[in-house]
Amino acid sequence: MFTQYREEIEQLRASDKNFSRLCDKHSALDTEVEALVQRKSPSLQVEIEHLKKQKLAVKEELYSMLREAEPVLVLKQQKNYLNLEKMAAMSGVRLNA
């Protein structure tokens, strides 16, 4: 899920309990859907579709949270890099750009 946001997801999971809870919910729904699909029972199709809709709703919410947090995370990364540059300069180490 959202491979291009791997780092952002890790950061948000660590700092936002709601985001982490939604990630866990998405994963649980995915596991549940896969288990039902493996049973290959036509009678489960309605339940599978319902779970897929729930999973999509969670995924959309996660994506919205990622997009909202992205500028803040980028600024934090830039600040961390600037601090690293400053520390390196103070110790006489050159960072490669």
XYZ file of C-alpha atoms in Angstrom:
97
model
C 0.000 0.000 0.000
C 1.402 3.382 -1.068
C 4.959 2.207 -1.710
C 5.990 5.732 -2.717
C 5.125 6.889 0.818
C 7.017 4.187 2.723
C 9.073 6.636 4.826
C 6.122 8.918 5.489
C 4.013 5.958 6.595
C 6.705 4.864 9.054
C 6.941 8.386 10.465
C 3.182 8.776 10.789
C 2.731 5.336 12.335
C 5.249 6.351 14.997
C 3.740 9.772 15.682
C -0.013 9.461 15.013
C -2.008 6.839 16.915
C -5.062 7.271 14.692
C -2.994 6.749 11.543
C -1.385 3.669 13.075
C -4.798 2.305 14.079
C -6.095 2.802 10.534
C -3.046 1.030 9.076
C -3.718 -1.904 11.378
C -7.394 -1.900 10.403
C -6.505 -1.876 6.691
C -4.147 -4.788 7.206
C -6.758 -6.752 9.179
C -9.384 -6.153 6.497
C -6.930 -7.275 3.830
C -6.227 -10.482 5.742
C -9.937 -11.105 6.227
C -10.715 -10.549 2.533
C -7.914 -12.894 1.473
C -9.123 -15.597 3.866
C -12.662 -15.396 2.498
C -11.463 -15.390 -1.111
C -9.426 -18.539 -0.442
C -12.583 -20.338 0.665
C -13.947 -19.909 -2.899
C -17.554 -19.883 -1.808
C -20.036 -17.929 -3.959
C -22.168 -17.371 -0.868
C -19.404 -15.187 0.592
C -19.285 -12.721 -2.317
C -21.547 -10.163 -0.642
C -19.444 -10.230 2.518
C -16.220 -9.990 0.493
C -17.525 -6.966 -1.419
C -18.603 -5.316 1.835
C -15.147 -5.839 3.355
C -13.455 -4.547 0.196
C -15.533 -1.365 0.403
C -14.532 -0.922 4.050
C -10.896 -1.503 3.124
C -11.107 1.080 0.331
C -12.672 3.639 2.678
C -9.831 3.123 5.171
C -7.261 3.369 2.374
C -8.787 6.649 1.161
C -8.654 8.046 4.697
C -5.019 6.984 5.059
C -4.154 8.592 1.725
C -5.849 11.808 2.767
C -3.872 11.836 6.021
C -0.639 11.165 4.110
C -1.260 14.016 1.683
C -2.102 16.360 4.549
C 1.010 15.409 6.533
C 3.421 15.332 3.585
C 4.462 19.033 3.681
C 5.076 18.841 7.434
C 7.153 15.678 7.058
C 9.206 17.246 4.259
C 9.917 20.282 6.440
C 10.989 18.019 9.311
C 13.333 16.122 6.988
C 14.826 19.391 5.725
C 15.283 20.646 9.279
C 16.964 17.378 10.274
C 19.295 17.614 7.275
C 20.174 21.230 8.077
C 20.949 20.221 11.664
C 23.114 17.390 10.346
C 24.947 19.804 8.029
C 25.515 22.193 10.926
C 26.881 19.423 13.157
C 29.104 18.149 10.351
C 30.483 21.636 9.695
C 31.222 22.094 13.383
C 33.174 18.837 13.447
C 34.961 19.531 10.152
C 33.183 16.777 8.202
C 31.932 17.418 4.674
C 28.604 15.965 3.617
C 28.092 14.793 0.060
C 25.185 16.463 -1.668
